[in-house]
Coordinates of C-alpha atoms in Angstrom, one line a residue:
M1 CA 29.4 3.6 -31.7
S2 CA 28.3 0.0 -32.3
D3 CA 29.0 -3.1 -30.2
S4 CA 31.5 -5.8 -31.2
L5 CA 28.7 -7.8 -32.9
G6 CA 27.6 -4.9 -35.0
R7 CA 24.1 -4.7 -33.4
G8 CA 23.9 -0.9 -33.6
P9 CA 24.6 2.0 -31.3
L10 CA 25.3 1.2 -27.7
T11 CA 23.1 2.8 -25.0
P12 CA 25.4 4.5 -22.5
A13 CA 25.3 2.7 -19.1
R14 CA 23.5 4.6 -16.4
P15 CA 25.9 5.8 -13.8
A16 CA 25.7 4.1 -10.4
N17 CA 23.8 5.9 -7.7
P18 CA 26.3 7.1 -5.0
D19 CA 23.5 6.6 -2.4
P20 CA 21.6 3.5 -3.5
V21 CA 18.9 1.7 -1.6
R22 CA 20.8 -0.9 0.5
V23 CA 19.0 -4.2 0.5
M24 CA 19.2 -7.5 2.4
V25 CA 17.6 -10.6 0.8
V26 CA 16.5 -13.4 3.1
D27 CA 15.4 -16.8 1.7
D28 CA 16.3 -20.3 2.6
S29 CA 16.8 -21.1 -1.1
A30 CA 20.2 -20.0 -2.5
V31 CA 18.8 -20.2 -6.0
I32 CA 15.9 -17.8 -5.1
R33 CA 18.3 -15.5 -3.3
G34 CA 20.4 -15.3 -6.5
L35 CA 17.4 -14.6 -8.7
L36 CA 16.1 -11.9 -6.4
T37 CA 19.6 -10.3 -6.1
R38 CA 20.0 -10.2 -9.9
A39 CA 16.5 -8.7 -10.4
L40 CA 17.3 -6.0 -7.9
E41 CA 20.8 -5.2 -8.9
G42 CA 19.6 -4.7 -12.5
D43 CA 18.6 -1.3 -11.2
P44 CA 21.5 1.1 -10.6
D45 CA 19.6 2.7 -7.7
I46 CA 19.7 -0.5 -5.7
R47 CA 22.5 -2.4 -4.1
V48 CA 22.1 -5.8 -2.4
V49 CA 24.5 -5.6 0.5
T50 CA 24.0 -9.2 1.8
S51 CA 21.8 -12.2 1.3
V52 CA 21.2 -14.9 4.0
G53 CA 19.2 -18.1 4.5
D54 CA 17.1 -17.6 7.6
G55 CA 15.7 -15.1 10.1
Q56 CA 18.4 -15.5 12.7
M57 CA 21.1 -14.9 10.2
A58 CA 19.2 -11.8 9.0
V59 CA 19.2 -10.4 12.6
N60 CA 22.9 -11.1 13.0
S61 CA 23.7 -9.6 9.6
L62 CA 21.6 -6.5 10.3
Q63 CA 23.7 -5.8 13.4
R64 CA 26.8 -5.5 11.1
N65 CA 25.3 -3.8 8.0
S66 CA 23.4 -0.6 7.3
I67 CA 20.3 -1.7 5.5
D68 CA 17.3 0.2 4.1
V69 CA 15.0 -2.6 2.9
I70 CA 14.8 -6.3 3.8
V71 CA 13.1 -8.7 1.3
L72 CA 12.1 -11.5 3.7
D73 CA 10.8 -15.0 3.0
I74 CA 8.2 -16.3 5.4
E75 CA 8.8 -20.1 5.6
M76 CA 12.4 -20.7 6.7
P77 CA 14.3 -23.0 9.1
V78 CA 15.9 -21.9 12.3
M79 CA 13.8 -18.7 12.4
D80 CA 10.9 -17.9 10.1
G81 CA 9.9 -14.5 8.8
L82 CA 7.1 -13.8 11.3
T83 CA 9.4 -14.5 14.2
A84 CA 12.2 -12.4 12.8
I85 CA 10.2 -9.2 12.1
P86 CA 10.2 -7.8 15.7
K87 CA 13.8 -8.8 16.2
L88 CA 14.9 -7.0 13.0
L89 CA 12.9 -3.9 13.9
A90 CA 14.5 -3.9 17.4
V91 CA 17.9 -3.7 15.8
A92 CA 17.0 -1.1 13.1
P93 CA 13.6 0.6 13.7
Q94 CA 13.8 2.5 10.4
V95 CA 14.3 -0.5 8.2
K96 CA 11.5 -1.4 5.8
I97 CA 10.5 -5.1 5.5
I98 CA 8.9 -6.6 2.4
M99 CA 7.5 -10.1 2.9
A100 CA 7.9 -12.5 -0.1
S101 CA 4.8 -14.6 0.1
T102 CA 3.2 -17.3 -2.0
L103 CA -0.4 -16.8 -3.2
T104 CA -2.0 -19.3 -1.0
L105 CA -4.5 -18.9 1.9
R106 CA -1.8 -19.8 4.4
G107 CA 0.6 -17.4 2.7
A108 CA -1.9 -14.6 2.7
D109 CA -2.9 -15.2 6.3
V110 CA 0.7 -15.2 7.5
S111 CA 1.5 -12.2 5.4
I112 CA -1.3 -10.1 7.0
R113 CA 0.0 -11.2 10.4
C114 CA 3.5 -10.1 9.3
L115 CA 2.1 -6.7 8.3
S116 CA 0.4 -6.4 11.7
A117 CA 3.8 -7.2 13.3
G118 CA 5.5 -4.3 11.5
A119 CA 6.4 -5.4 7.9
A120 CA 5.8 -2.5 5.5
D121 CA 4.6 -4.5 2.5
Y122 CA 4.5 -7.8 0.8
I123 CA 5.1 -9.1 -2.7
P124 CA 3.5 -12.3 -4.1
K125 CA 6.3 -14.7 -4.8
P126 CA 6.1 -17.0 -7.8
T127 CA 6.1 -20.6 -6.8
S128 CA 9.1 -21.8 -8.8
T129 CA 12.5 -20.5 -9.8
R130 CA 11.5 -20.6 -13.5
E131 CA 8.5 -18.4 -12.7
I132 CA 10.7 -15.9 -10.9
G133 CA 13.3 -15.9 -13.6
G134 CA 10.8 -15.1 -16.3
A135 CA 8.3 -13.0 -14.4
E136 CA 8.9 -9.4 -15.6
D137 CA 5.8 -8.1 -13.7
F138 CA 7.2 -9.6 -10.5
K139 CA 10.6 -8.0 -11.1
R140 CA 9.1 -4.6 -11.9
E141 CA 6.9 -4.7 -8.8
L142 CA 9.8 -5.8 -6.6
V143 CA 12.1 -3.0 -7.8
A144 CA 9.4 -0.4 -7.5
K145 CA 8.5 -1.3 -4.0
V146 CA 12.1 -1.6 -2.9
K147 CA 12.9 1.9 -4.3
A148 CA 9.8 3.5 -2.7
L149 CA 10.3 1.9 0.7
G150 CA 14.1 2.6 0.5
A151 CA 13.4 6.3 0.0
A152 CA 11.0 6.2 3.0
A153 CA 13.7 4.4 5.1
K154 CA 16.3 7.0 4.3
R155 CA 13.9 9.8 5.2
A156 CA 13.1 8.1 8.5
G157 CA 16.9 7.7 9.2
S158 CA 17.4 11.4 8.3
R159 CA 14.7 12.5 10.8
S160 CA 16.2 10.4 13.5
R161 CA 19.5 12.2 13.0
G162 CA 17.9 15.6 12.9
E163 CA 18.4 16.0 9.1
I164 CA 15.8 17.4 6.8
R165 CA 14.9 15.8 3.5
P166 CA 12.4 17.3 1.0
L167 CA 9.0 15.6 0.7
T168 CA 9.2 13.2 -2.2
P169 CA 5.9 11.3 -2.6
A170 CA 6.5 8.0 -4.4
L171 CA 5.1 7.8 -7.9
P172 CA 5.1 5.0 -10.5
L173 CA 8.3 4.8 -12.5
G174 CA 8.6 7.4 -15.2
L175 CA 6.2 9.9 -13.5
K176 CA 7.3 13.1 -11.8
R177 CA 5.7 15.7 -9.6
E178 CA 6.7 19.2 -8.7
V179 CA 6.9 19.6 -4.9
G180 CA 4.8 22.6 -3.9
P181 CA 3.2 24.1 -0.8
I182 CA 0.6 21.8 0.9
V183 CA -2.7 23.4 1.5
T184 CA -6.1 22.2 2.7
R185 CA -9.4 23.2 0.9
P186 CA -12.1 24.8 3.0
A187 CA -15.2 22.5 2.9
P188 CA -18.1 23.7 0.8
A189 CA -20.8 25.5 2.8
G190 CA -22.8 22.9 4.7
A191 CA -20.7 19.9 3.6
L192 CA -19.1 19.2 7.0
A193 CA -22.5 19.8 8.6
A194 CA -24.1 17.1 6.6
K195 CA -23.9 13.5 7.9
P196 CA -22.2 11.4 5.2
D197 CA -24.1 8.5 3.6
V198 CA -21.0 6.5 2.8
I199 CA -17.3 6.3 3.7
A200 CA -14.8 5.4 1.0
I201 CA -11.1 4.6 1.8
G202 CA -8.2 4.0 -0.6
S203 CA -4.8 2.6 0.5
S204 CA -1.8 0.6 -0.8
T205 CA 1.7 0.2 0.7
G206 CA 1.4 0.1 4.4
G207 CA -2.4 0.1 4.1
P208 CA -3.4 -3.0 6.1
Q209 CA -1.7 -1.6 9.3
A210 CA -3.3 1.8 8.6
L211 CA -6.7 0.3 8.0
F212 CA -6.6 -1.7 11.3
E213 CA -5.8 1.6 13.1
V214 CA -8.5 3.6 11.5
L215 CA -11.3 1.0 11.5
S216 CA -10.7 0.2 15.1
H217 CA -12.3 3.6 15.9
L218 CA -15.4 3.0 13.7
K219 CA -17.0 0.0 15.4
A220 CA -19.1 2.3 17.6
G221 CA -21.1 5.3 16.5
V222 CA -20.6 4.7 12.8
S223 CA -23.4 3.1 10.8
Q224 CA -22.6 4.1 7.3
P225 CA -21.4 1.5 4.8
I226 CA -17.6 1.6 4.4
L227 CA -16.0 0.8 1.0
I228 CA -12.3 0.1 0.8
T229 CA -10.0 -0.4 -2.1
Q230 CA -6.6 -1.7 -0.9
H231 CA -4.1 -2.7 -3.5
M232 CA -3.8 -6.5 -3.0
P233 CA -4.0 -9.7 -5.0
A234 CA -6.8 -12.2 -4.9
T235 CA -6.7 -14.4 -1.8
F236 CA -5.1 -11.7 0.2
T237 CA -8.2 -9.5 0.2
T238 CA -10.3 -12.4 1.6
I239 CA -7.9 -12.8 4.5
L240 CA -7.7 -9.0 5.0
A241 CA -11.5 -8.8 5.4
E242 CA -11.3 -11.6 8.0
H243 CA -8.5 -9.9 10.0
I244 CA -10.4 -6.6 9.9
S245 CA -13.5 -8.3 11.3
R246 CA -11.5 -9.9 14.1
Q247 CA -9.2 -7.1 15.0
C248 CA -11.6 -4.1 14.5
G249 CA -14.9 -5.6 15.6
I250 CA -16.8 -4.6 12.5
D251 CA -18.6 -6.6 9.8
A252 CA -16.0 -6.7 7.0
R253 CA -16.2 -8.9 4.0
E254 CA -14.8 -9.2 0.5
A255 CA -17.4 -7.6 -1.8
K256 CA -19.5 -9.8 -4.1
D257 CA -21.0 -8.8 -7.5
G258 CA -24.6 -7.7 -7.1
E259 CA -24.4 -7.5 -3.3
P260 CA -26.6 -4.7 -1.9
I261 CA -24.8 -2.0 0.1
V262 CA -26.2 -1.8 3.6
Q263 CA -25.6 0.0 6.8
N264 CA -23.0 -1.3 9.4
R265 CA -21.0 -3.2 6.8
C266 CA -17.5 -2.8 5.4
Y267 CA -16.8 -3.9 1.8
I268 CA -13.3 -4.8 0.6
A269 CA -12.5 -4.7 -3.1
P270 CA -11.5 -8.3 -4.1
G271 CA -8.1 -8.7 -5.7
D272 CA -8.0 -8.4 -9.5
F273 CA -11.4 -6.7 -9.7
H274 CA -12.4 -3.0 -9.6
M275 CA -15.1 -2.5 -7.0
L276 CA -17.9 -0.2 -8.2
V277 CA -21.2 1.0 -6.9
V278 CA -24.2 1.0 -9.3
Q279 CA -27.9 1.6 -8.9
R280 CA -30.2 -1.3 -9.6
G281 CA -33.9 -1.3 -8.9
G282 CA -33.5 1.9 -6.9
A283 CA -30.8 0.5 -4.6
N284 CA -27.1 0.8 -4.5
V285 CA -25.3 -2.5 -5.1
I286 CA -21.7 -3.7 -5.7
A287 CA -20.5 -4.3 -9.2
L288 CA -17.2 -6.0 -9.8
S289 CA -15.3 -5.1 -13.0
K290 CA -12.5 -6.6 -15.0
D291 CA -11.9 -3.3 -16.8
P292 CA -8.3 -2.6 -17.5
P293 CA -6.1 -1.6 -14.6
E294 CA -5.9 2.1 -13.7
N295 CA -2.7 3.6 -12.2
F296 CA -1.2 0.2 -12.8
C297 CA -3.7 -1.3 -10.3
R298 CA -6.7 -3.6 -10.3
P299 CA -8.5 -3.0 -7.9
A300 CA -8.0 0.7 -8.2
V301 CA -9.3 3.6 -6.0
D302 CA -10.2 6.0 -8.9
P303 CA -13.0 3.9 -10.4
M304 CA -14.4 3.2 -7.0
M305 CA -14.6 6.9 -6.1
R306 CA -16.1 7.8 -9.5
S307 CA -18.8 5.2 -9.1
I308 CA -19.6 6.3 -5.5
L309 CA -20.0 9.9 -6.7
K310 CA -22.4 8.8 -9.4
A311 CA -24.5 6.5 -7.1
F312 CA -24.6 8.6 -3.9
G313 CA -24.1 12.2 -5.1
G314 CA -21.2 14.3 -3.9
R315 CA -22.2 16.1 -0.8
K316 CA -22.6 13.1 1.4
I317 CA -19.4 11.2 0.6
L318 CA -16.6 11.1 3.2
A319 CA -13.4 9.9 1.4
C320 CA -10.1 9.1 2.9
I321 CA -6.7 8.3 1.3
L322 CA -4.2 6.4 3.4
T323 CA -0.5 5.4 2.9
G324 CA 0.5 4.0 -0.5
M325 CA 2.9 4.4 -3.4
G326 CA 1.7 6.0 -6.6
Q327 CA -1.1 8.5 -7.1
D328 CA -4.2 6.2 -7.4
G329 CA -7.2 8.1 -6.0
L330 CA -6.1 11.5 -7.1
K331 CA -8.5 11.8 -10.0
G332 CA -11.4 10.1 -8.3
C333 CA -11.1 12.2 -5.2
T334 CA -10.8 15.4 -7.2
D335 CA -14.2 14.6 -8.7
V336 CA -15.6 13.7 -5.2
V337 CA -14.4 17.0 -3.7
N338 CA -15.6 19.1 -6.7
G339 CA -18.9 17.4 -6.2
G340 CA -19.1 18.6 -2.7
G341 CA -17.7 15.7 -0.8
T342 CA -15.2 15.7 2.0
L343 CA -11.6 14.3 1.8
I344 CA -9.1 13.3 4.5
A345 CA -5.5 12.3 3.8
Q346 CA -2.9 10.7 6.0
D347 CA 0.1 12.9 6.7
E348 CA 3.6 12.3 5.5
A349 CA 5.1 11.6 8.9
S350 CA 2.8 8.7 9.7
S351 CA 2.7 7.2 6.2
V352 CA 4.8 4.2 5.2
V353 CA 5.0 5.7 1.7
W354 CA 3.5 9.2 1.1
G355 CA 2.6 8.7 -2.5
M356 CA -1.2 8.4 -2.7
P357 CA -2.0 10.7 0.2
G358 CA 0.8 13.1 -0.9
A359 CA -0.7 13.3 -4.3
V360 CA -4.1 14.5 -3.0
A361 CA -2.5 16.7 -0.4
Q362 CA -0.3 18.5 -2.9
A363 CA -3.3 18.9 -5.2
G364 CA -4.9 21.1 -2.6
I365 CA -8.2 19.1 -2.5
C366 CA -8.0 17.8 1.1
N367 CA -10.3 19.1 3.8
A368 CA -7.9 17.7 6.4
I369 CA -4.4 16.1 6.4
L370 CA -4.0 14.2 9.7
P371 CA -1.6 11.8 11.5
L372 CA -2.8 8.2 11.3
K373 CA -4.0 8.0 14.9
E374 CA -6.3 11.1 14.4
I375 CA -8.0 9.9 11.3
G376 CA -10.3 7.3 12.8
P377 CA -11.6 9.6 15.6
H378 CA -12.1 12.4 13.0
I379 CA -14.1 10.1 10.7
R380 CA -16.2 8.9 13.6
K381 CA -16.9 12.5 14.6
L382 CA -18.0 13.5 11.1
A383 CA -20.0 10.2 10.6
S384 CA -21.8 10.3 13.9
R385 CA -23.0 13.9 13.8
A386 CA -26.8 14.6 13.7
A387 CA -28.3 14.4 10.2

């Protein structure tokens, strides 16, 4: 059947989801609220229940409505986003909060503080209504994050009511994974007895909070270089490194091209660059790459893991995958483990989104799958053993 203008066959409308992700939009601009609402409600799996203009109105509205995800602006009158976060979580502990932040140093700094206060994720907000209206990448990222975090919020609510939902690690749109038994792989003979030469960590949604927790255990007794790929835009990674240094007491910095890799230092992949390790003059150094995104990401975990395997060799690599949506890190970690390295993944219960760690866990390549609070001590134990 064609439409009334004769433009060819009509695509049947996708039926509405009977259990959509329920969203609240909070922004002091009515125009921005409208644009965000239209972008979200273009997906039948999402329903915007309410939109309000400041943090206090959000707290009041949350007391009256069942909400899975809140898209929260930072700069607002009456009550800003940072002030609102603990109040919102006090009303609904299972709700997931996405900060909508501008790509500025101040926006990045406040966003990291919001993540430390309990926000689950952030999304870089275009600086004008015209940019939001035409930014398909922004809309796609917003919808994907809302759906992934909405599923996590529903699982958290089910657990609090004593219900059981199947494990459903979040993957990019269009990808599927069969849910199977989760097993750990015994370490190769001698692998866990060998002191690692390098620690490599990948993370995404919920990653900053997880990184603060893990790295806080590594300031004493761990001398190995630590390489981290966290899915973040430029500017944000600079601020993340500063916050890690202050909160965790370790020397963390955004990696620079050609920088030598040395002991007692933590290197953060800069936004919009893959961070690789290459050998130059007999030494391992950082190489930044603008190669195409992998797993829809740049920086991505997979190229980092592949390069570390090539530079360091497999048996002395200690890899870790923390909370995040998608499956970035699966291929690279498979290579690392097959090369004799050791892999730790965060468990489902402590992950904001069990996508990346769920992918490696279900692939059966992990040597350990641990709650977040046990990962730092476990890494320290492996890293500080006698050579």
